[in-house]
Short mmCIF file of C-alpha atoms and ligand atoms in Angstrom, two decimals:
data_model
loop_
_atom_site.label_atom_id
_atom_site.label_comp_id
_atom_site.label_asym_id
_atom_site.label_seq_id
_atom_site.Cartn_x
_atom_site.Cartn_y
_atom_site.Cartn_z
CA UNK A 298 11.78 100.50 126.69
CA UNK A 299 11.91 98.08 129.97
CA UNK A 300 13.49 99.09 133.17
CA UNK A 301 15.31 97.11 135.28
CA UNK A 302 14.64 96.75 139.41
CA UNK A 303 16.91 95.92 141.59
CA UNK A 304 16.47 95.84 145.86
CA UNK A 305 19.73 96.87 147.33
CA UNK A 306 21.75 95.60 150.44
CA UNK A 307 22.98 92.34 149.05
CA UNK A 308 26.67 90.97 148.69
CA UNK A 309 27.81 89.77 145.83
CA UNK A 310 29.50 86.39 145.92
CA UNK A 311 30.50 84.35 143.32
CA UNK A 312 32.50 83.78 139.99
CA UNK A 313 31.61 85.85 136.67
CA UNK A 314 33.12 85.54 132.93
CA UNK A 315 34.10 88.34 131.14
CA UNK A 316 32.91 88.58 127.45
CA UNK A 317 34.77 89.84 123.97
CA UNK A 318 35.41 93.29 124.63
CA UNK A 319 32.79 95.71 123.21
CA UNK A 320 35.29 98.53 121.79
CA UNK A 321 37.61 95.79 120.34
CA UNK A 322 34.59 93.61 118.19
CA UNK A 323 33.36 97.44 116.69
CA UNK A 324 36.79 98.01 114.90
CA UNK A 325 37.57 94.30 113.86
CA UNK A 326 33.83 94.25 112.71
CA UNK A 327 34.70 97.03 110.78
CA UNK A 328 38.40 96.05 109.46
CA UNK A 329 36.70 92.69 108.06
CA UNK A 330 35.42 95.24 104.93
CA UNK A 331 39.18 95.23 104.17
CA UNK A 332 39.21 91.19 103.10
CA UNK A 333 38.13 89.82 100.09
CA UNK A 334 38.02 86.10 101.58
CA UNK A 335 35.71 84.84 104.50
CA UNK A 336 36.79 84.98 107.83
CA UNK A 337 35.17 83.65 111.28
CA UNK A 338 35.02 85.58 114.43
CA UNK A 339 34.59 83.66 117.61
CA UNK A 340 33.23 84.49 120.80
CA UNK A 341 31.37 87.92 120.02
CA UNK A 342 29.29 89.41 122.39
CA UNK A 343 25.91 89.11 121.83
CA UNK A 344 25.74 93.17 122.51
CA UNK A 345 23.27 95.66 120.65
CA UNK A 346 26.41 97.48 119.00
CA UNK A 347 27.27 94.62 117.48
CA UNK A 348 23.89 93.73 115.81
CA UNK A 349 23.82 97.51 114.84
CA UNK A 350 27.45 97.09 113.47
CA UNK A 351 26.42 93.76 111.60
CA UNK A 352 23.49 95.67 110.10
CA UNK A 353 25.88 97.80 108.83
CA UNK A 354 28.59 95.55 107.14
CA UNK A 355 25.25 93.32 105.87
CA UNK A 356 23.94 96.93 104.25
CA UNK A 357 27.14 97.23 102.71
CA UNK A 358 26.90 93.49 101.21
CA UNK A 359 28.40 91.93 103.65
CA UNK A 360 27.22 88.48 104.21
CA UNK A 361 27.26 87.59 108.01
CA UNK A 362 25.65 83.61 109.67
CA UNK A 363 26.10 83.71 113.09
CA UNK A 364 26.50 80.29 114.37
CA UNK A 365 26.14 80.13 118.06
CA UNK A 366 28.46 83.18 119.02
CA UNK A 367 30.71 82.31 115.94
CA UNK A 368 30.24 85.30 113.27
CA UNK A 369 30.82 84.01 109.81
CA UNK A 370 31.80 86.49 107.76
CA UNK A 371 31.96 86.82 103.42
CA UNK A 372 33.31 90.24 102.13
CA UNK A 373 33.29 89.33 99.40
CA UNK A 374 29.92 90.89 97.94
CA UNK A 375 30.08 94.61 99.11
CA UNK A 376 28.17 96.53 96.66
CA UNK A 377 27.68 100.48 97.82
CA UNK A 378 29.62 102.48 99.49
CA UNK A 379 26.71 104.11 101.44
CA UNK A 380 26.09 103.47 105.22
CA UNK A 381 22.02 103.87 105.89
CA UNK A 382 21.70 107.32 107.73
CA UNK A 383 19.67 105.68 110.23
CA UNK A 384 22.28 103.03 111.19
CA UNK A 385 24.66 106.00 111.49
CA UNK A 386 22.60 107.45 114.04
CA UNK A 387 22.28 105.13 116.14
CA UNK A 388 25.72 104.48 116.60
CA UNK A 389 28.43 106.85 115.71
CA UNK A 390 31.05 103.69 115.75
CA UNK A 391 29.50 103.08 112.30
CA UNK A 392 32.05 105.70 111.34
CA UNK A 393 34.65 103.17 111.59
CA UNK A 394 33.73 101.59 108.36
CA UNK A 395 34.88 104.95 106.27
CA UNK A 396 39.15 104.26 106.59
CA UNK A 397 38.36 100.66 105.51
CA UNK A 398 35.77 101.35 102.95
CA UNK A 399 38.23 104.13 101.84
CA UNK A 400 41.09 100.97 101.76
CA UNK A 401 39.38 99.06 99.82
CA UNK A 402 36.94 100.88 97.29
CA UNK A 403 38.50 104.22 97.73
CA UNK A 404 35.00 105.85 98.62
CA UNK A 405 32.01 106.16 101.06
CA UNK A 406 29.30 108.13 101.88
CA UNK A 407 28.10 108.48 105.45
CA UNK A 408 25.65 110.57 107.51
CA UNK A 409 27.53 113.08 109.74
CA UNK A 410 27.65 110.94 112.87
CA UNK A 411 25.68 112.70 115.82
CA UNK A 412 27.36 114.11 118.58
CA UNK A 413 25.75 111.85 121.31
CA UNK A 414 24.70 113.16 125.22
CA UNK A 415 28.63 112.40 126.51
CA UNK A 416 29.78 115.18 124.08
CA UNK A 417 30.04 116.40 120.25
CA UNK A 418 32.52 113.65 119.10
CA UNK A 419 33.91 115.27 116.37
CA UNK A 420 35.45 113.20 113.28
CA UNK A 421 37.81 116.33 112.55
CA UNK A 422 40.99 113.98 113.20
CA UNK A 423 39.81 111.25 111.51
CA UNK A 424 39.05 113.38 108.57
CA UNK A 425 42.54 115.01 109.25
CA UNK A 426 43.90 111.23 108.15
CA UNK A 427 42.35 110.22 105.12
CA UNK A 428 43.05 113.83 103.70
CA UNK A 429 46.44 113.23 104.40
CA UNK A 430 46.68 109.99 102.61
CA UNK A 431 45.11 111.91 99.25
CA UNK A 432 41.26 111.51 99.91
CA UNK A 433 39.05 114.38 98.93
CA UNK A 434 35.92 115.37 101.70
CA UNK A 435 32.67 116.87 101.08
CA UNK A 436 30.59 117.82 103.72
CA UNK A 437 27.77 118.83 103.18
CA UNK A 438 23.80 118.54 103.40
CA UNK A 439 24.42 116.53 106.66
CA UNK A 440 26.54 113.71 104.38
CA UNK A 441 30.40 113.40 104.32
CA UNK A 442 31.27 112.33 100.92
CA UNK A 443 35.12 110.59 100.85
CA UNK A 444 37.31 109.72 97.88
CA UNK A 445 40.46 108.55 97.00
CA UNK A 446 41.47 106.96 93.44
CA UNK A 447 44.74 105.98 96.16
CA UNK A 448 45.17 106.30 98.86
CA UNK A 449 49.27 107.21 99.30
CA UNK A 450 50.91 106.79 103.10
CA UNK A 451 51.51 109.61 105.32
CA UNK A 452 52.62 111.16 108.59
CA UNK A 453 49.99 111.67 110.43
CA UNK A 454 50.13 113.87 113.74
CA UNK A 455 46.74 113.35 115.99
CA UNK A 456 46.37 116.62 117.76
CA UNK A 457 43.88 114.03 120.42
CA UNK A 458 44.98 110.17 120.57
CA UNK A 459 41.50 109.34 119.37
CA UNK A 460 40.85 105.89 119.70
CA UNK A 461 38.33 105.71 116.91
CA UNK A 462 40.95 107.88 114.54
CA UNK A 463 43.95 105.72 115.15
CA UNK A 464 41.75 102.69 114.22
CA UNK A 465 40.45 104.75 111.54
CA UNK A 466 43.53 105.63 109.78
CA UNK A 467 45.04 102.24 110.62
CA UNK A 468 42.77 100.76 108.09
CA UNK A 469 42.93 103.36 105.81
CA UNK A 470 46.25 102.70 105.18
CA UNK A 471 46.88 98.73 104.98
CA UNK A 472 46.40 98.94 101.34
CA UNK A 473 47.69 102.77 100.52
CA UNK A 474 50.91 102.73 98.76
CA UNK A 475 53.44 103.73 100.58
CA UNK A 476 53.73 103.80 104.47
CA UNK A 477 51.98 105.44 106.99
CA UNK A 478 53.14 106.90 110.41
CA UNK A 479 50.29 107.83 113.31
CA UNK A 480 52.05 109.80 115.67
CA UNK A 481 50.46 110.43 119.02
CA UNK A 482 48.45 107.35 118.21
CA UNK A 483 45.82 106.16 120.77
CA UNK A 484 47.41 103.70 123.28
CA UNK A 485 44.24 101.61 124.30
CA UNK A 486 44.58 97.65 124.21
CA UNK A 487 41.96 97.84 121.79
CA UNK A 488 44.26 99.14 119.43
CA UNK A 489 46.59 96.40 119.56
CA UNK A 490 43.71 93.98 119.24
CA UNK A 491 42.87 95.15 115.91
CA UNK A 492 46.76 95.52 115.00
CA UNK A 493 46.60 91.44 115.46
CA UNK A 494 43.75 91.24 113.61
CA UNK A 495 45.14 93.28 110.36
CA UNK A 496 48.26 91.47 110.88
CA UNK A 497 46.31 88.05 110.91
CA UNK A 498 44.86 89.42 107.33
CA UNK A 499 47.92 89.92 106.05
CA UNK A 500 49.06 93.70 107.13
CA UNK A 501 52.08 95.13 108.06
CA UNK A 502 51.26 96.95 111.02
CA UNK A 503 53.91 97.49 114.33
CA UNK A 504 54.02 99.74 117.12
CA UNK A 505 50.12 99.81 118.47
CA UNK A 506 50.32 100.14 122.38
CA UNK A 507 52.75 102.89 121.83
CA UNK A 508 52.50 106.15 120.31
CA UNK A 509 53.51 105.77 117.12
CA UNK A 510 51.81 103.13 114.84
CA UNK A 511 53.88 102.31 111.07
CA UNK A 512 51.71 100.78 108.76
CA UNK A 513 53.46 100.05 105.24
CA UNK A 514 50.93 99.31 102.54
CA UNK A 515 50.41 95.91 100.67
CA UNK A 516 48.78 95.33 97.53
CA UNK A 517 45.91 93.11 99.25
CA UNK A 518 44.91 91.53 102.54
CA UNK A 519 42.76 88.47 103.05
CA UNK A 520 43.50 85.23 104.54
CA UNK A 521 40.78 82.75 105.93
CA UNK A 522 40.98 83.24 109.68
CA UNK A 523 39.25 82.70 112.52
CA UNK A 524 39.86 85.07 115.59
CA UNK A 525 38.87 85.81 118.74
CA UNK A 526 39.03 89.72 120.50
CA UNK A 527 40.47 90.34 123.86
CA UNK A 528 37.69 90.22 126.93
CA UNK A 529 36.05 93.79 127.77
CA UNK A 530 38.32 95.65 130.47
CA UNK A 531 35.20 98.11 130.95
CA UNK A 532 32.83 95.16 132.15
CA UNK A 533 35.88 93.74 134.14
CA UNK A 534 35.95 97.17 135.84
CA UNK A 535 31.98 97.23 136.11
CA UNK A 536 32.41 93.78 138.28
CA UNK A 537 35.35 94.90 140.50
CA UNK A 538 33.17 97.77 141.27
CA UNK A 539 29.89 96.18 141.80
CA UNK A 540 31.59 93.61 144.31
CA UNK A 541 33.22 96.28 146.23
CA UNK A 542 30.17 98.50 146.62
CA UNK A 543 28.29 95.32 147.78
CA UNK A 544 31.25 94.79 149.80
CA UNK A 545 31.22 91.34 148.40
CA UNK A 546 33.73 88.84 146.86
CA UNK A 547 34.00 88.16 143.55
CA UNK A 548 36.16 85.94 141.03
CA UNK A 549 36.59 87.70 137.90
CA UNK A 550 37.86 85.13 134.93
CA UNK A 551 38.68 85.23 131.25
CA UNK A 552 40.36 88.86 131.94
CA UNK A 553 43.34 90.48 131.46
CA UNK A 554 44.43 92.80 134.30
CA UNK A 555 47.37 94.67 132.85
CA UNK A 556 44.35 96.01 130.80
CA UNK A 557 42.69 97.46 133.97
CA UNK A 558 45.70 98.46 136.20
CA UNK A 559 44.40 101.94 136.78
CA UNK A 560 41.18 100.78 138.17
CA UNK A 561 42.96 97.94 140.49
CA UNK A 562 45.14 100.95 141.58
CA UNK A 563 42.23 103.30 141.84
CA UNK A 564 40.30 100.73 144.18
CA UNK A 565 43.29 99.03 146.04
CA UNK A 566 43.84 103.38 147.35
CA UNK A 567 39.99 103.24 148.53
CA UNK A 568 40.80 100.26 150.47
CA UNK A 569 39.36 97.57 148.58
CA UNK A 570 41.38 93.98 148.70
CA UNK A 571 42.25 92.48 145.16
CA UNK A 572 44.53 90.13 144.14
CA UNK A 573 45.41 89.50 140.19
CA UNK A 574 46.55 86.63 138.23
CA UNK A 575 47.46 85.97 134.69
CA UNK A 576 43.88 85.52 133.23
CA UNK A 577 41.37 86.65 136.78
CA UNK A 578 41.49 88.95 139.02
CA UNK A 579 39.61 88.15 142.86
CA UNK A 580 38.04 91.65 144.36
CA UNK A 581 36.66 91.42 148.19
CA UNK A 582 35.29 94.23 149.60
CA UNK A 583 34.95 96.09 152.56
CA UNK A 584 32.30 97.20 154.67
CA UNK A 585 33.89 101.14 154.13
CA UNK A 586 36.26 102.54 152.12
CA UNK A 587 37.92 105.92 151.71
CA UNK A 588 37.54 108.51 149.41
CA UNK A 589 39.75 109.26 146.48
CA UNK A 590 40.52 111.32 143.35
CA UNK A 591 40.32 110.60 140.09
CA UNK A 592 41.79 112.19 136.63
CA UNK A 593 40.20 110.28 133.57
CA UNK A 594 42.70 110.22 130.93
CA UNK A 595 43.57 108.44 127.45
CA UNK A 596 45.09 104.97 128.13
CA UNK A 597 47.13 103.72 130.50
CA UNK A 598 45.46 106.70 132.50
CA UNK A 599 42.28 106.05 134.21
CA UNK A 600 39.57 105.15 131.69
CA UNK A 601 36.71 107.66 131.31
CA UNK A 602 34.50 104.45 130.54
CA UNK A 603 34.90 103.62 134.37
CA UNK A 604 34.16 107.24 135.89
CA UNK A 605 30.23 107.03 135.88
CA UNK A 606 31.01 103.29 137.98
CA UNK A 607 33.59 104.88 140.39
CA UNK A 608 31.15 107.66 141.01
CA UNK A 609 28.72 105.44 142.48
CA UNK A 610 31.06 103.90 144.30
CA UNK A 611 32.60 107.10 146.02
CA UNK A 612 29.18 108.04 146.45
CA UNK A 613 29.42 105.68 149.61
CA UNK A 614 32.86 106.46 150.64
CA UNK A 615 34.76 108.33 153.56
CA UNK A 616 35.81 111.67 152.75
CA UNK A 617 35.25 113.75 149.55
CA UNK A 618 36.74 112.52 146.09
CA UNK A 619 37.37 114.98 143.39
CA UNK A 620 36.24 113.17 139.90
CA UNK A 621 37.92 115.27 136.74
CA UNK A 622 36.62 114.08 133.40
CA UNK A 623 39.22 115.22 130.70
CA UNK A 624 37.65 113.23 127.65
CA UNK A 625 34.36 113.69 127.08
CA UNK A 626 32.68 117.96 127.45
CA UNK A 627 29.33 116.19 128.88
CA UNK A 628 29.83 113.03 130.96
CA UNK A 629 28.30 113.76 134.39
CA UNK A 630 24.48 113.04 133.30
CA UNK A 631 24.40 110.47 135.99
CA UNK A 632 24.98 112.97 138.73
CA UNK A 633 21.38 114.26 138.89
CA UNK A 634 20.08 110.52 139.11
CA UNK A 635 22.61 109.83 142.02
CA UNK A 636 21.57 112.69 143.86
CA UNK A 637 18.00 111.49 143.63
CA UNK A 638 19.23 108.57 145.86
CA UNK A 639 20.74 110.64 147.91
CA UNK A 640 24.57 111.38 146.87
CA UNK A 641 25.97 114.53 148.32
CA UNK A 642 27.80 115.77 144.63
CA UNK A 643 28.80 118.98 142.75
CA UNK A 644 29.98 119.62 139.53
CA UNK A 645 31.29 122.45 138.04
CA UNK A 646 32.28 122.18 134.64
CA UNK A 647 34.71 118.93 134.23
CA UNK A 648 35.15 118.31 137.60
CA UNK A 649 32.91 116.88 140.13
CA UNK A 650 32.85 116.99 144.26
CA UNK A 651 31.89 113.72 145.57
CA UNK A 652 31.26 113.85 149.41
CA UNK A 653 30.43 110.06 150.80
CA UNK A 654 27.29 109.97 152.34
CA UNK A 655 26.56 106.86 154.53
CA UNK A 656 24.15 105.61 152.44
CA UNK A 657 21.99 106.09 149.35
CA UNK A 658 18.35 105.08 149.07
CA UNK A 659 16.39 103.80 146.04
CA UNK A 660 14.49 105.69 143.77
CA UNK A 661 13.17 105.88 140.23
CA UNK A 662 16.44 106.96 138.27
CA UNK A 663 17.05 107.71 134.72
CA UNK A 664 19.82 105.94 132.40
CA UNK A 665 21.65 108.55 129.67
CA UNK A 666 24.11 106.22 128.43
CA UNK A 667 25.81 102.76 128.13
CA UNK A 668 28.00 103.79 131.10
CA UNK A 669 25.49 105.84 133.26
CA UNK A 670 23.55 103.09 133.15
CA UNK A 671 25.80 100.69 134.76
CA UNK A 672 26.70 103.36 137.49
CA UNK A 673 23.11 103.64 138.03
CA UNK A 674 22.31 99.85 138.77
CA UNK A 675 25.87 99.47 140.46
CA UNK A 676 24.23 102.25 143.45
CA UNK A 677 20.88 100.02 143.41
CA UNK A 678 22.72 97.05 144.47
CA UNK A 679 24.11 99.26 147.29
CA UNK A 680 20.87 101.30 148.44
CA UNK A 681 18.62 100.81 151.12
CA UNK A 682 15.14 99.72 149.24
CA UNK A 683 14.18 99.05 145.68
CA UNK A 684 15.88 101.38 142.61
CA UNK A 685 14.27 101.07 139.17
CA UNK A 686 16.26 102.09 135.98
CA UNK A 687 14.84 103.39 132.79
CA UNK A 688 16.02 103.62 129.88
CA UNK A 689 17.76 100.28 129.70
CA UNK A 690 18.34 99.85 126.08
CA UNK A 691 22.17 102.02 126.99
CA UNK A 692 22.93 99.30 128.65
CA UNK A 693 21.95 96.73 126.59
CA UNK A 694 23.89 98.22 124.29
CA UNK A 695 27.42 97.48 126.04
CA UNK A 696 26.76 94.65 128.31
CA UNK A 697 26.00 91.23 127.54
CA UNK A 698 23.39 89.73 129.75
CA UNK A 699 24.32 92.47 132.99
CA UNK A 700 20.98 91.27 134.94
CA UNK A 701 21.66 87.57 134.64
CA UNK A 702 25.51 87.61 135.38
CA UNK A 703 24.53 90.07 138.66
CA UNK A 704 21.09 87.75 139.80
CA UNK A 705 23.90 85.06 139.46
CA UNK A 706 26.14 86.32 141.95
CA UNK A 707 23.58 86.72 144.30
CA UNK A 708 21.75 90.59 143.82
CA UNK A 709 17.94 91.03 143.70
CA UNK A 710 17.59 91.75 140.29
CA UNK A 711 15.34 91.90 137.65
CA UNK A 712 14.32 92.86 134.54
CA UNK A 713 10.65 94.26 133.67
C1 LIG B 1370 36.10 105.22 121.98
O1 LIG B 1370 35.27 106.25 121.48
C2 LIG B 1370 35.17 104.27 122.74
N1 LIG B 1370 34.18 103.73 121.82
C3 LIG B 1370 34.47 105.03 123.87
O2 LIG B 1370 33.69 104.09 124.60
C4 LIG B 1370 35.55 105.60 124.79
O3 LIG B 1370 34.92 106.38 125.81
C5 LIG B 1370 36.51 106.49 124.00
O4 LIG B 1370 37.07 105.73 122.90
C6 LIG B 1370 37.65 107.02 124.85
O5 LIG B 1370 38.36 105.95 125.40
C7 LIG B 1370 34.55 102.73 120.95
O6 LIG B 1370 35.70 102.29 120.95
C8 LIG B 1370 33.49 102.22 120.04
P1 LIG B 1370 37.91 109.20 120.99
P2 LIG B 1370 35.87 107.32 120.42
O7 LIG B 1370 37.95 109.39 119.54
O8 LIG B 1370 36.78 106.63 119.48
C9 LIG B 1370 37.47 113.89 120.78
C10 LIG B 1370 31.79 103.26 125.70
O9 LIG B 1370 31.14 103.61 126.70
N2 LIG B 1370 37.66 113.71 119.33
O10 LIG B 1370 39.14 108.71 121.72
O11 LIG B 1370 34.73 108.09 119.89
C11 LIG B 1370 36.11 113.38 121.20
O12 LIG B 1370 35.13 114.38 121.01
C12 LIG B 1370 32.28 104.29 124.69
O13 LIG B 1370 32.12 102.07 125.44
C13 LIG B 1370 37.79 114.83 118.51
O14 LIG B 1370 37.75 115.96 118.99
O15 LIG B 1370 36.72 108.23 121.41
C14 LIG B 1370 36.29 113.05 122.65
O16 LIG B 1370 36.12 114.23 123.43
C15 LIG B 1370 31.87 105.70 125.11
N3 LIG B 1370 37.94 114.66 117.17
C16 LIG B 1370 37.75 112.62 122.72
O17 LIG B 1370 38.39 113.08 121.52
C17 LIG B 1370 37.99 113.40 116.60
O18 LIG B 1370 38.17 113.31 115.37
C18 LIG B 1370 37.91 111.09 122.81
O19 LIG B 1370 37.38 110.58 121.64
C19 LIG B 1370 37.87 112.28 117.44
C20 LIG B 1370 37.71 112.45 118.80
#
């Protein structure tokens, strides 16, 4: 299982890299079913999701090399149109595969995906999409059954901008006849990564980053390419957080900060001293910092990905900060853990009461998820003593090499 033990009190100092972004590789990953030639993705992170994700494509037929942290990719052979239950469980992304598997062979069969401990995550709106563009659904004995002898365009309304529908339905409909409009469309720069990516392959796809995405059907898409996702805005966040809890300073590089303004915004109000350029962003922190509220919301609104981090963080702060999680029913499992180290919070339903406490002390603490766990080690680098985290395998599934890039920057950190 391993844990990972970490003896708080240290500043951070230093430069860090950010890596391919997490929530852009899953999709593109995904999308590559779509080709029929080989293609070449550069720079992936070397990131549990995506070796679950590879399992998947490779299960499909797929043929995948990695060379280095070049993915070579051949399409080519996909033979079934089944995704392995127990690949589906352990990662609902896996889902993604169904609009391009639906694209390209006009069926697939997948395990329902699990609701996970953030929430139920529904695929109702995905689902919504692919029955729009002609594609029967069966659901039943815990398998969802899709098929479409075409798939036609359509308007699509997303009662939710889902993230994972929009990308869903996006590839879906690159090969449907006919055009298709997602209204209400997810706005994340994840979105727009994969738009490039389709586009690369040959697509017709405009408007991601806005609300309504137009994708007009071709006949086929495949070109050889080689491309490279946009770096991870969550780990950016994780960093800008970790060096102002240590109150630290820290060069962030290979980022893009229009991708995290909410978070600069969110940590410039606390107090917190950060300057951006075009590809870095420098954080230097403070010995306090004031309390302050937070809505999560779908993109450009504050990212629910960073809430668990920020919680730590106004764990320590001056004042009481309001935390109100609109995405997810279920994403304040890393309150009990904080309290054990001494965090004065409440929750009641979606919101939680955060009232800064001078300061928290370590303790044996318990990771529920990729993001909880980050939170969790970003209060042990702040706490008086030694913190121990368990369940580390969340984290590993999100963050590539988190120990090393933190023992790097100066934290007392380690991995057992
Ligand atoms: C993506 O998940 C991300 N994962 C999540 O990151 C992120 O938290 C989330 O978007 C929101 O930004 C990947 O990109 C792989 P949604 P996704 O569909 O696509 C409800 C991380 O830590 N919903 O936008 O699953 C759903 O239940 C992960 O990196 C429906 O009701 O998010 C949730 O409450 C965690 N029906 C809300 O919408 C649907 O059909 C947001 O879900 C789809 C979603």
């Amino acid at each position: 299982m391993g844990k990972i033990v970490v003896s708080g009190g240290k500043k951070l100092e230093g430069e860090v890299t950010i890596s391919g972004a997490k929530n852009a590789i899953l999709p593109v990953l995904a999308a590559c079913l779509l080709s029929k030639r080989p293609l070449a993705l550069e720079r992936v992170p070397n990131l549990d999701d995506v070796f679950t994700m590879v399992r998947v494509l490779e299960s499909l037929g797929v043929r995948v090399n990695w060379k280095a942290q070049v993915l070579e990719i051949d399409p080519s052979g996909v033979y079934t149109d089944e995704v392995p239950p127990s690949l589906m469980q352990k990662m609902r992304a896996s889902s993604l595969v169904m609009g391009a598997m639906l694209g390209r062979f006009g069926k697939v069969r997948i395990s329902s995906p699990g609701g996970c401990v953030i929430g139920s995550r529904p695929i109702d709106l995905h689902l919504k999409g692919f029955r729009a563009m002609g594609t029967a659904i069966r659901e039943r004995h815990g398998f969802i059954e899709a098929e479409a002898k075409k798939l036609h365009g359509a308007e699509v309304h997303l009662d939710f901008p889902s993230v994972g529908a929009t990308e869903n339905i996006m590839m879906a409909a690159v090969m449907a006849q006919g055009t298709t409009i997602i209204r209400n469309a997810a706005r994340e720069p994840e979105i727009i990564d994969l738009q490039n990516f389709l586009n690369k392959l040959g697509a017709k796809v405009k408007g991601a980053g806005l609300n309504i995405i137009r994708i007009d059907g071709m006949q086929a898409i495949g070109r050889d390419v080689a491309y490279q996702v946009i770096p991870d805005r969550i780990e950016t966040g994780t960093f800008m957080v970790a060096a102002a809890i240590t109150g630290g300073s820290l060069l962030i590089k290979n980022t893009i900060p229009e991708h995290v303004e909410a978070v600069v915004a969110k940590l410039r109000e606390a107090g917190v001293k950060i300057e951006v350029e075009s590809d870095r962003i420098f954080v230097r922190g403070t010995p306090m910092w004031k309390a302050v509220d937070i809505q999560t919301l779908p993109f450009p609104g504050f990212p629910t990905d960073m809430q668990p981090q920020m919680m730590s963080f106004l764990s320590l702060a001056q004042g009481t900060s309001v935390i109100t999680e609109n995405i997810f029913e279920n994403r304040f499992r890393h309150v009990g853990e904080l309290r054990k180290m001494g965090a004065n919070i409440r929750t009641e339903g979606r919101t939680s009461i955060i009232r800064g406490v001078s300061q928290l002390s370590g303790s044996v603490v318990e990771a529920s998820d990729l993001r909880a766990g980050a939170a969790l080690v970003l209060a042990g680098l702040a706490a008086e003593g030694t913190t121990v985290i368990e369940g580390v395998y969340h984290i590993d599934r999100g963050y590539e090499d988190l120990v090393g890039k933190l023992r790097s920057l100066g934290a007392d950190i380690g991995r057992v």
